[in-house]
Tab-separated table of C-alpha atoms in Angstrom:
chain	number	residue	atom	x	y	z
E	1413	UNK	CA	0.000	0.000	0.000
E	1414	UNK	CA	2.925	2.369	0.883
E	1415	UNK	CA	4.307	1.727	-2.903
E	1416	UNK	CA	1.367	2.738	-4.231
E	1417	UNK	CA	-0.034	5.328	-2.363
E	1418	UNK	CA	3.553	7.049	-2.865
E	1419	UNK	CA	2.479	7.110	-6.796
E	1420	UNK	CA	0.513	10.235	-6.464
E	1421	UNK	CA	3.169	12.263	-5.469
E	1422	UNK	CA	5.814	10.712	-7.901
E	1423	UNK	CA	3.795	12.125	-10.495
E	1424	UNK	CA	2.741	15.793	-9.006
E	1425	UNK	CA	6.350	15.937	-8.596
E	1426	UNK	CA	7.389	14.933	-12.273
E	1427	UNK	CA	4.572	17.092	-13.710
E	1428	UNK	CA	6.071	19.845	-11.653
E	1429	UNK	CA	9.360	19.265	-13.083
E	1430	UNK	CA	7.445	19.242	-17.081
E	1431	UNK	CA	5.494	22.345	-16.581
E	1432	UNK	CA	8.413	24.101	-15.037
E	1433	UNK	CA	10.684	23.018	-17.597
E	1434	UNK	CA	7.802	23.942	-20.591
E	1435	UNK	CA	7.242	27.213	-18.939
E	1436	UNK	CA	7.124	29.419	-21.455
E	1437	UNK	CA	8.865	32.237	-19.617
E	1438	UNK	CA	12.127	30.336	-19.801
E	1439	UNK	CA	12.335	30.990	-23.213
E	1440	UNK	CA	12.139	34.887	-22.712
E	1441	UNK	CA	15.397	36.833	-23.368
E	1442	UNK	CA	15.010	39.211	-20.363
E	1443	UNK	CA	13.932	36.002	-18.344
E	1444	UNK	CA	17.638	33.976	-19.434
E	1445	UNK	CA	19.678	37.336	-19.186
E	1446	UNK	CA	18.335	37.845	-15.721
E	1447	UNK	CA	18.556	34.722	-14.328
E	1448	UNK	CA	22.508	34.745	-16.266
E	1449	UNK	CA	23.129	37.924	-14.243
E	1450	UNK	CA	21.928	36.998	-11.067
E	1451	UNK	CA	23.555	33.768	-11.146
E	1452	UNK	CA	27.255	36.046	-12.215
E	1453	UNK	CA	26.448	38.348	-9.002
E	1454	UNK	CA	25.793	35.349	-6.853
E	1455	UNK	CA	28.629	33.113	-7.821
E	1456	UNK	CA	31.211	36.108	-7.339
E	1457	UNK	CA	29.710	37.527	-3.884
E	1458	UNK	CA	30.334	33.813	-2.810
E	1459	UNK	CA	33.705	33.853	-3.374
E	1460	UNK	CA	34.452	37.237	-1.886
E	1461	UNK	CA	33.043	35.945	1.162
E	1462	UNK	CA	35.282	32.643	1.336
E	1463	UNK	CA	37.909	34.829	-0.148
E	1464	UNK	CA	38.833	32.548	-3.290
E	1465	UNK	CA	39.271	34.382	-6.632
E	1466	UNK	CA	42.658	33.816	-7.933
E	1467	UNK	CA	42.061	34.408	-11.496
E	1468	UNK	CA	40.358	37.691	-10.870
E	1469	UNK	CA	43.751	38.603	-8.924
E	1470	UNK	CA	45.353	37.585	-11.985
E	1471	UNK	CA	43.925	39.059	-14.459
E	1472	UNK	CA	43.585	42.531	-12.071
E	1473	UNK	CA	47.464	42.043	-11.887
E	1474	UNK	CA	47.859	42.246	-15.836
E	1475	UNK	CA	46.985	45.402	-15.671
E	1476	UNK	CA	48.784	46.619	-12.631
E	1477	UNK	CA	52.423	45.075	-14.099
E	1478	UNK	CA	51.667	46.373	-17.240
E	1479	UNK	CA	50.979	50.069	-16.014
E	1480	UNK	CA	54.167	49.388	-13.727
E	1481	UNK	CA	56.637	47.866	-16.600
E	1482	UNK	CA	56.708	44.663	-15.135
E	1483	UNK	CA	57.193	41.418	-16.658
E	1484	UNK	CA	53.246	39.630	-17.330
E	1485	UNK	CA	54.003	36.271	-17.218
E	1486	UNK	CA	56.271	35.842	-14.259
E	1487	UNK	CA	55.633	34.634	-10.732
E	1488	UNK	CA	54.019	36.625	-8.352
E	1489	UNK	CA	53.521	34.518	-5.092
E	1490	UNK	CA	52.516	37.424	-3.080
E	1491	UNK	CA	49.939	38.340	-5.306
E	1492	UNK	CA	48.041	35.312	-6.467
E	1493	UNK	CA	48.865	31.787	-7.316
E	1494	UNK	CA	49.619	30.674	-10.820
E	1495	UNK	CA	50.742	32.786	-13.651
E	1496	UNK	CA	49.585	34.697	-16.323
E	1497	UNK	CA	49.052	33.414	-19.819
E	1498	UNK	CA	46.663	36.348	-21.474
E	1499	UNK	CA	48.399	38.100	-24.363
E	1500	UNK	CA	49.678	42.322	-23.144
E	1501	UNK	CA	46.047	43.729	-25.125
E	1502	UNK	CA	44.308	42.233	-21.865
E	1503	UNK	CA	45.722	44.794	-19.833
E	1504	UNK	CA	43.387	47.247	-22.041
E	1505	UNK	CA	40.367	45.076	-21.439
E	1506	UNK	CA	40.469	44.532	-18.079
E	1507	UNK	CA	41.552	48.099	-16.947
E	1508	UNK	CA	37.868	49.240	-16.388
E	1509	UNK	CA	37.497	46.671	-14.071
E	1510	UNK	CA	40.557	47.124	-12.167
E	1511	UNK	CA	40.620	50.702	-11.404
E	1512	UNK	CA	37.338	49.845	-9.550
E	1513	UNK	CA	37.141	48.259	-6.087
E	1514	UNK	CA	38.506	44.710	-5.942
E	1515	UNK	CA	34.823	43.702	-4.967
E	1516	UNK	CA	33.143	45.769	-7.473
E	1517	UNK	CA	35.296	45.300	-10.454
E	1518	UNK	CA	35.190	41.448	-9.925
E	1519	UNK	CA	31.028	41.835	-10.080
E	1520	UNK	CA	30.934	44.227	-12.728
E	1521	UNK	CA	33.612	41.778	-14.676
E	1522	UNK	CA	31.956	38.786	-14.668
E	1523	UNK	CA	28.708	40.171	-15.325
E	1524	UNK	CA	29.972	41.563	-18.329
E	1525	UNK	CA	31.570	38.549	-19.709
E	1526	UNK	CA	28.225	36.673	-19.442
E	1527	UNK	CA	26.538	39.715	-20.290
E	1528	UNK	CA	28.741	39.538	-23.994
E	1529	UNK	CA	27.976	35.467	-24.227
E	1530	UNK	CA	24.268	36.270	-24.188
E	1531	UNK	CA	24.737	39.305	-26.753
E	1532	UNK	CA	26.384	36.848	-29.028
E	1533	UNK	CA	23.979	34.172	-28.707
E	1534	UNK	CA	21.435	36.183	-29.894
E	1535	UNK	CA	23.564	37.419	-32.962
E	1536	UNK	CA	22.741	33.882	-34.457
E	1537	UNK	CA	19.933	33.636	-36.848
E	1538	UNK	CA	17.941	31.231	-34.944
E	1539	UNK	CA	14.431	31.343	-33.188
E	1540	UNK	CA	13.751	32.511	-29.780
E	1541	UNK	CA	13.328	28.539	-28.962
E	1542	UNK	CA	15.999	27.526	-30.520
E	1543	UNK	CA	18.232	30.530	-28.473
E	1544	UNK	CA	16.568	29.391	-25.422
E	1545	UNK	CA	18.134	25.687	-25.978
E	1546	UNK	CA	21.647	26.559	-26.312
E	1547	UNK	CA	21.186	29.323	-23.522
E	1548	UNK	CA	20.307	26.230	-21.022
E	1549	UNK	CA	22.377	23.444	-22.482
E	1550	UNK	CA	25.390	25.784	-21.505
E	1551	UNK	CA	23.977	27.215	-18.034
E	1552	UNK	CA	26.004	25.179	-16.054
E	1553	UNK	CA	29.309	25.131	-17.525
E	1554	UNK	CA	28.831	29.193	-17.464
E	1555	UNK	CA	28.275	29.195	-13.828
E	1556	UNK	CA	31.027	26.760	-13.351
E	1557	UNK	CA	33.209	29.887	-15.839
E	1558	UNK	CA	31.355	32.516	-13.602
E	1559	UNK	CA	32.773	31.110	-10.441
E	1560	UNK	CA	36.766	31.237	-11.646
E	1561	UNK	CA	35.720	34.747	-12.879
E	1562	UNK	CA	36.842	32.798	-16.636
E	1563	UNK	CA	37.340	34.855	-19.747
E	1564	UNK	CA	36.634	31.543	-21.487
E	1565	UNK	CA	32.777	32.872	-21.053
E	1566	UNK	CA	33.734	35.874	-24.237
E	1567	UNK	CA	36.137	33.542	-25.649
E	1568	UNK	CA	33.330	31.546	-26.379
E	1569	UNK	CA	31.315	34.918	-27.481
E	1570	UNK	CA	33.913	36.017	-29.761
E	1571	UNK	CA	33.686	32.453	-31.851
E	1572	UNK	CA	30.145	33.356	-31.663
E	1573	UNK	CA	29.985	36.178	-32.881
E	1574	UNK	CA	32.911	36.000	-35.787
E	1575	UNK	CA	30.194	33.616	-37.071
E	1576	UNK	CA	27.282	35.748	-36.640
E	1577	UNK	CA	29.266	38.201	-38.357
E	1578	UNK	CA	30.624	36.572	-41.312
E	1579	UNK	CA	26.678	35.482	-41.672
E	1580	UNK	CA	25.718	39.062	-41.919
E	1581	UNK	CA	28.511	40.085	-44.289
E	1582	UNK	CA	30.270	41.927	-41.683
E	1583	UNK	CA	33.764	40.380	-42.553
E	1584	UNK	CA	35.522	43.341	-41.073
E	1585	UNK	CA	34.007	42.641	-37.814
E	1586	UNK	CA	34.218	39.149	-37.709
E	1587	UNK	CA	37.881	39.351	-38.483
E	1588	UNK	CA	37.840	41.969	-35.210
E	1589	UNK	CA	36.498	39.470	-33.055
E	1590	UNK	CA	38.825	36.903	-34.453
E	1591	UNK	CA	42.024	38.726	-34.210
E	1592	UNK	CA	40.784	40.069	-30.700
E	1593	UNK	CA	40.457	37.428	-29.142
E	1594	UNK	CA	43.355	35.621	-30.489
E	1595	UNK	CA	45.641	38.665	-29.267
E	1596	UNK	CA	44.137	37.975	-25.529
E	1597	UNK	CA	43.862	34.300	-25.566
E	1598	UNK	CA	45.458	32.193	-28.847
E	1599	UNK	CA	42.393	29.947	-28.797
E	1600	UNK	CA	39.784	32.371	-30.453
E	1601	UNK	CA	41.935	31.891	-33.713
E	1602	UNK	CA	39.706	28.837	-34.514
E	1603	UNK	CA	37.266	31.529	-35.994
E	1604	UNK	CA	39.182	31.468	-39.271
E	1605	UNK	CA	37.359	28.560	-39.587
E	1606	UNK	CA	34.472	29.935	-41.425
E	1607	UNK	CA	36.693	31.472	-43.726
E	1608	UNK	CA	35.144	29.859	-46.401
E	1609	UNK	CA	31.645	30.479	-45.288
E	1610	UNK	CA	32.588	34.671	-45.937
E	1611	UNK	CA	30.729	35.996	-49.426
E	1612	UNK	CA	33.570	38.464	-49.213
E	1613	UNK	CA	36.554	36.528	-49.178
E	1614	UNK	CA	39.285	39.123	-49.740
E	1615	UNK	CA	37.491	41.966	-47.480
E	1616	UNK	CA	38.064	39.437	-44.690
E	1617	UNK	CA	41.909	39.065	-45.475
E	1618	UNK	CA	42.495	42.066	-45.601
E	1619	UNK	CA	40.492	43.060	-42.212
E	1620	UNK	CA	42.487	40.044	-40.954
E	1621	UNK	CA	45.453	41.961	-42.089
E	1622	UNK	CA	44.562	45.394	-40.934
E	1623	UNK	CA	43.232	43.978	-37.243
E	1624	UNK	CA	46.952	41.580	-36.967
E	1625	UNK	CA	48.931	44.779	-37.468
E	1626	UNK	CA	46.733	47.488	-35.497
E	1627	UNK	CA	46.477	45.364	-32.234
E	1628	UNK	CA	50.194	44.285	-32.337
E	1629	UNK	CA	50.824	47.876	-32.141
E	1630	UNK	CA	48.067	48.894	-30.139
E	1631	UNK	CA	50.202	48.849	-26.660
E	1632	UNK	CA	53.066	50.876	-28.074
E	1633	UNK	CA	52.199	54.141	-27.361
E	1634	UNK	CA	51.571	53.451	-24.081
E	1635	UNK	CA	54.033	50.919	-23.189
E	1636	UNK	CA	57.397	51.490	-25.449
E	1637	UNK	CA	58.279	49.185	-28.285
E	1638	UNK	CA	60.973	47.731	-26.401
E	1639	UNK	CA	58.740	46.606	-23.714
E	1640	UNK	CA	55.837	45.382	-25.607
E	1641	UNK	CA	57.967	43.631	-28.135
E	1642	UNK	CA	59.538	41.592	-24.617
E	1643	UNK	CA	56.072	41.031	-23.470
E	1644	UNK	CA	55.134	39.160	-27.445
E	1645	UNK	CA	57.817	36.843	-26.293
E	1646	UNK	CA	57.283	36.454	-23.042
E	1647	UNK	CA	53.865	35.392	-24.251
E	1648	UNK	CA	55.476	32.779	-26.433
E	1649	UNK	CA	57.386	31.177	-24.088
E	1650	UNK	CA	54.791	31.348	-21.121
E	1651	UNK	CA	52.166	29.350	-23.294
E	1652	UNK	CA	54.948	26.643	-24.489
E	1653	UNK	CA	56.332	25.592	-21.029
E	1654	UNK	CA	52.538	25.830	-20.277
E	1655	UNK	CA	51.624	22.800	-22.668
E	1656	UNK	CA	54.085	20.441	-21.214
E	1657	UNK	CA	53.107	21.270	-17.753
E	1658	UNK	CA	49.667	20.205	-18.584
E	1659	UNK	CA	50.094	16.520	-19.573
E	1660	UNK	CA	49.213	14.850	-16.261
E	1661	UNK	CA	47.755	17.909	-14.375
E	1662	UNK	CA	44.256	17.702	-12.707
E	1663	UNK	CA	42.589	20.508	-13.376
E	1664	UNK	CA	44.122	20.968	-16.709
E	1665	UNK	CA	44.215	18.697	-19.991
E	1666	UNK	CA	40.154	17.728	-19.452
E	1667	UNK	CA	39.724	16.649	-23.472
E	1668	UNK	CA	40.594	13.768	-25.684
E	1669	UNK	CA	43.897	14.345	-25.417
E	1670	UNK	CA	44.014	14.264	-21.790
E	1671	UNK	CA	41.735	11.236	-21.899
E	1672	UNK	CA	44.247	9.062	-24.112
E	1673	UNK	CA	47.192	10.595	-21.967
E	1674	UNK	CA	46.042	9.369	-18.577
E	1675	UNK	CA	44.838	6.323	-19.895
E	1676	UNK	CA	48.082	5.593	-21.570
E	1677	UNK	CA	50.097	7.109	-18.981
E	1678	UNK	CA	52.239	7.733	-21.349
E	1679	UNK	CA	54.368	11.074	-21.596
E	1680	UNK	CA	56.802	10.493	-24.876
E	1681	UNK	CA	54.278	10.529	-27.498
E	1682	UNK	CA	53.264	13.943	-29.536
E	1683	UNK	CA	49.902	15.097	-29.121
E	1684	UNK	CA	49.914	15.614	-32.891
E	1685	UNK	CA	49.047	11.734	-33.408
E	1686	UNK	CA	45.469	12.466	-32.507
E	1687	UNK	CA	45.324	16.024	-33.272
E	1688	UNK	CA	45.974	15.463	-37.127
E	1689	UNK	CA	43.566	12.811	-37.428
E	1690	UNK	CA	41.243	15.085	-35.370
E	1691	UNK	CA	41.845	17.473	-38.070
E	1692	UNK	CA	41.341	15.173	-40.542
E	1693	UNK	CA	37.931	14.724	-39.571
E	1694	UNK	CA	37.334	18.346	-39.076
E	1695	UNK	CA	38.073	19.154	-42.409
E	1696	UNK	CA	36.532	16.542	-44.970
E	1697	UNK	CA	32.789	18.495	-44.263
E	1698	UNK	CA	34.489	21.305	-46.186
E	1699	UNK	CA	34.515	18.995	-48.909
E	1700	UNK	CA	30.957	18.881	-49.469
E	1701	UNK	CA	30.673	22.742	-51.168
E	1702	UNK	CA	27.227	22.343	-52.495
E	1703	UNK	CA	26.223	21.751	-48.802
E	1704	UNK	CA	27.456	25.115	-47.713
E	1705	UNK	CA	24.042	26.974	-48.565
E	1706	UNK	CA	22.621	25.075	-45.921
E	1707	UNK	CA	22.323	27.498	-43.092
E	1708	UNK	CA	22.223	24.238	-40.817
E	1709	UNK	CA	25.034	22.645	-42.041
E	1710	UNK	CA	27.474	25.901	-41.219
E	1711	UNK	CA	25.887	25.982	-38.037
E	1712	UNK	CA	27.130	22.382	-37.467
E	1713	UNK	CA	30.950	23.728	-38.591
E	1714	UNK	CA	30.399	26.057	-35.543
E	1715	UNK	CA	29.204	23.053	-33.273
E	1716	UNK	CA	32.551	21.295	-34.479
E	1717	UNK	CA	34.691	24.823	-33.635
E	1718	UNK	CA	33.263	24.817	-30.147
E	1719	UNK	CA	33.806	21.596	-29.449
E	1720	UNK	CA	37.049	21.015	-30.974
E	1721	UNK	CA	38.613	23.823	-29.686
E	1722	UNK	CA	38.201	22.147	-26.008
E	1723	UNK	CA	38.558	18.909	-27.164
E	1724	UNK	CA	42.041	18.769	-28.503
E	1725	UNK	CA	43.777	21.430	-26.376
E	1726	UNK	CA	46.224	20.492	-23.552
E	1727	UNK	CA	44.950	23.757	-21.783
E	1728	UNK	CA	41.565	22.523	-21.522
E	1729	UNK	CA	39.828	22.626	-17.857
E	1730	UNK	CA	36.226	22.095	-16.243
E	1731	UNK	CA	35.591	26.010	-17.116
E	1732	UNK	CA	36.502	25.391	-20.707
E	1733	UNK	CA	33.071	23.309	-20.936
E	1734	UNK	CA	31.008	25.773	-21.378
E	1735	UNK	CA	32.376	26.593	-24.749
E	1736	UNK	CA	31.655	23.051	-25.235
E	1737	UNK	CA	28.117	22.979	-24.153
E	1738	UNK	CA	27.579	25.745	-26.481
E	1739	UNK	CA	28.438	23.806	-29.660
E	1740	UNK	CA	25.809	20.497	-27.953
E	1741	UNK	CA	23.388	23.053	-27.986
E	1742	UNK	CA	24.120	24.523	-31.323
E	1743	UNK	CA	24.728	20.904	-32.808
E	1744	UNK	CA	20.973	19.770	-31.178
E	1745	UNK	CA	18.962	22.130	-32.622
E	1746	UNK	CA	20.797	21.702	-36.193
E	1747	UNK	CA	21.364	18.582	-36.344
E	1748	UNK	CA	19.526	16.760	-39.876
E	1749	UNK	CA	19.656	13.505	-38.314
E	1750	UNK	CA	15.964	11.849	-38.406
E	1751	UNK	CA	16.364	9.762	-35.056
E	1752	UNK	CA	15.257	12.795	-32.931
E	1753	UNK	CA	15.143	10.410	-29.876
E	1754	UNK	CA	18.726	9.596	-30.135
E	1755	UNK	CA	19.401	12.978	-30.238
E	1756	UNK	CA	17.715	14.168	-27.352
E	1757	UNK	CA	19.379	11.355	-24.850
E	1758	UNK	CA	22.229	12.214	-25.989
E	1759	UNK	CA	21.916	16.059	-25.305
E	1760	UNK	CA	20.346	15.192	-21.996
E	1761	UNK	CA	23.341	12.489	-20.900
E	1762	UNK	CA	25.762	15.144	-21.707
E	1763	UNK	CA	24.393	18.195	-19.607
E	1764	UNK	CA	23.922	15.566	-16.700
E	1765	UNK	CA	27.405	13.463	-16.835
E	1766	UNK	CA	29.396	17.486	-17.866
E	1767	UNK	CA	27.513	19.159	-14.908
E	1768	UNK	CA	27.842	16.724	-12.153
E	1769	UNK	CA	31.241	15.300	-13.061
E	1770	UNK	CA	33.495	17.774	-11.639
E	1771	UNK	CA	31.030	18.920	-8.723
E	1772	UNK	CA	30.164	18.162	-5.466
E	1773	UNK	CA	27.406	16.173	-6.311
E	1774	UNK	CA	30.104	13.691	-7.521
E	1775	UNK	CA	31.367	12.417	-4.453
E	1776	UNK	CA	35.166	13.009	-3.835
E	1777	UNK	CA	36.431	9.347	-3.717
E	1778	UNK	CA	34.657	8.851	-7.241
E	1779	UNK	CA	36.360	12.082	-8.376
E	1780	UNK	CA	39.844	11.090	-7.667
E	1781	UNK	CA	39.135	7.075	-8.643
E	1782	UNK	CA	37.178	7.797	-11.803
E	1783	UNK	CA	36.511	11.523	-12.871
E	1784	UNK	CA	39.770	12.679	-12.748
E	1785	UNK	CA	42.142	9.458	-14.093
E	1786	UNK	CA	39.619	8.946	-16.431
E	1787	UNK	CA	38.799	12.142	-18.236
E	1788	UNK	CA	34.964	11.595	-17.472
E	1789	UNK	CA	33.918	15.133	-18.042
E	1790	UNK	CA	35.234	14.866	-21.829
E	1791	UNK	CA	32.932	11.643	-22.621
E	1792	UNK	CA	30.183	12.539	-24.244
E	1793	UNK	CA	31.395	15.949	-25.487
E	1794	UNK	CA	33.524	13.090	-27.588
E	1795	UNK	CA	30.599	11.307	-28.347
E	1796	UNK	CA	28.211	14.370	-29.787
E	1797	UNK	CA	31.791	15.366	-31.575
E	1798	UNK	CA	31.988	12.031	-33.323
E	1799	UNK	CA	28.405	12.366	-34.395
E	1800	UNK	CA	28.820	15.907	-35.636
E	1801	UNK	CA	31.027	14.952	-37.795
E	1802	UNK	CA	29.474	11.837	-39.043
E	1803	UNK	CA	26.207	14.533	-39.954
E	1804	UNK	CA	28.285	16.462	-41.594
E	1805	UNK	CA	30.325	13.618	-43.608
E	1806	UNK	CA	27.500	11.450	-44.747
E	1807	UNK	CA	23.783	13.021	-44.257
E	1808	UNK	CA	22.138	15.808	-46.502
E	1809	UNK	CA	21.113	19.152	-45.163
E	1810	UNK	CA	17.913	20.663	-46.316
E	1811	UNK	CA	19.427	23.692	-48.714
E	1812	UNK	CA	16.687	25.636	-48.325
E	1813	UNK	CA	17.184	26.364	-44.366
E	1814	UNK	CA	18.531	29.662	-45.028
E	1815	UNK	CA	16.876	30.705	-41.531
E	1816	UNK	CA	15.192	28.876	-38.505
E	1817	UNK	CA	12.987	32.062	-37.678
């Protein structure tokens, strides 16, 4: 009787969970950007009050050094742990932020990273619904960015957007965005990408050209040639011995690679040996040209940016996921494939086995036996990487989808 009287309230509960998750409200911009806010200010008056935000320190010190004439990229125990790795034109875009108040700054800073995620987001020509998705597949990885204070969250805009832009014809833009974000952190450079996508093919050269030279000599006037120039190299050589520090380290190397490396155990071999395959695969979709008026089908190349970008780079860690989780989202409400069901479990397995992995709800003996050794936060990322290319490969996209409004 107790089994079956509990029925009832198994399934108020469950339709609780189904209306909640249908309510319509969710799907409202101002709803998503508030909640996106409010999470930002939350997550960063949290660690204010524990007093654990070493990347903001970081990234406040950029600026600092830089103003002072100080080597970036050494170590500043005193300071904060770690060092930096942001190129010298993130002293520029952090120095509204650290003028202010240490507490204020660090607010205002990550609300305006999220702030420019959900800006780009809506750049893409896609419905309201279809917005909403991606906004929600990639809520937790952003509040897992928000509470490191990440610039992985406009990392992630800036792919975004070079995308959105190239889409609209604004190739001098999108190569802004590119070159921007490559200056600050190398990884935005996978925005070339849509190259081929551009209906202005030598405009966006040439704004590629124009942005390379005007931010490499941005910081000149205000720094000196001679010290910028050491900074360039500096750079260099911070983000090489960087790479080989990341082979075995825990919060670092949380992609493929990392997954065959701790599985192997196995430091002598060259990351290229899956990277140029993994290229390999990236790259035959360009094959198929006529496919390239499907508006679907180039949304699916952005899918396979995001997720590609974390999944073979050494640097990767648990923040880097919500780059990720933007391309699942992107890839599920593009994808051509007619097994919708398939689809959907695998969206849902994702967010669940991405979100919890790496958080307290894992418990900490099954993080350091399993999670960690194991890679299990890359899984399925893998697994909706393997399939995006296999869409784009081998199925047909509809070549009328020139817009999903």
């Amino acid at each position: 009787m107790g089994i079956v009287s509990s029925r009832p309230q198994i399934n108020s509960k469950l339709k609780f969970v189904t209306s909640f998750l249908h309510n319509p409200k969710l799907k409202e911009n101002k709803t998503i950007l508030a909640i996106w806010l409010v999470t930002a200010a939350i997550t960063v008056i949290a660690k204010l009050i524990i007093g654990k935000f070493n990347n903001y320190k970081i990234f406040e010190g950029v600026y600092n050094h830089a103003i002072h004439g100080l080597t970036l990229y050494g170590p500043y125990p005193e300071e904060y742990g770690d060092v930096n790795l942001y190129g010298i034109i993130f002293s520029f875009i952090i120095s509204p932020f650290a003028i202010l108040p240490q507490w204020l700054g660090m607010i205002l800073w990550v609300m305006a990273n999220t702030a420019l995620l959900f800006y780009a987001i809506q750049q893409l020509p896609l419905s309201k619904n279809q917005k909403a998705i991606i906004c929600w597949t990639a809520y937790i990885e952003l509040i897992t960015a928000q509470l490191v204070q990440q610039f992985n969250i406009s990392v992630a805009a800036f792919i975004l957007l070079a995308f959105a832009f190239i889409e609209k014809k604004k190739d001098f833009w999108a190569a802004f965005v590119i070159l921007l974000g490559t200056f600050v952190k190398i990884y935005s450079i996978v925005g070339l990408a849509f190259f081929f996508f551009s209906k202005h093919k030598i405009k966006f050269l040439l704004s590629c050209l124009f942005w390379t030279i005007l931010l490499f000599i941005f910081p000149i006037p205000f720094f000196g040639l001679e010290y910028t120039i050491s900074q360039y190299q500096d750079w260099f050589i911070a983000i090489t011995e960087k790479n080989s520090h990341n082979m075995f380290a825990i919060s670092q190397n949380v992609s493929l690679l990392g997954l065959v490396r701790r599985v192997s155990g196995n430091p002598d071999y060259s990351d290229l040996w899956l990277i140029v395959p993994g290229l390999i695969l990236f790259f035959i979709p360009y094959l198929r040209i006529r496919q390239y008026k499907s508006l679907s089908f180039r949304f699916l190349l952005l899918a396979n940016v995001l997720l590609f970008t974390v999944l073979f780079s050494s640097g990767s860690e648990a923040s880097s996921y919500v780059t990720a989780m933007l391309g699942v989202g992107i890839w599920y409400v593009n994808s051509p494939a007619s097994n919708k069901k398939l689809n959907y479990w695998l969206l849902i397995l994702t967010i669940i086995v991405v979100a919890i992995s790496t958080t307290e709800l894992t418990p900490p003996f099954f993080r350091r036996a399993i999670v960690h050794p194991y890679v299990v936060k890359s899984w399925f990322c893998i697994l909706v990487w393997l399939k995006i290319c296999y869409e784009m490969i081998f199925l047909t996209f509809d070549q009328k989808s020139l817009n999903h409004d």
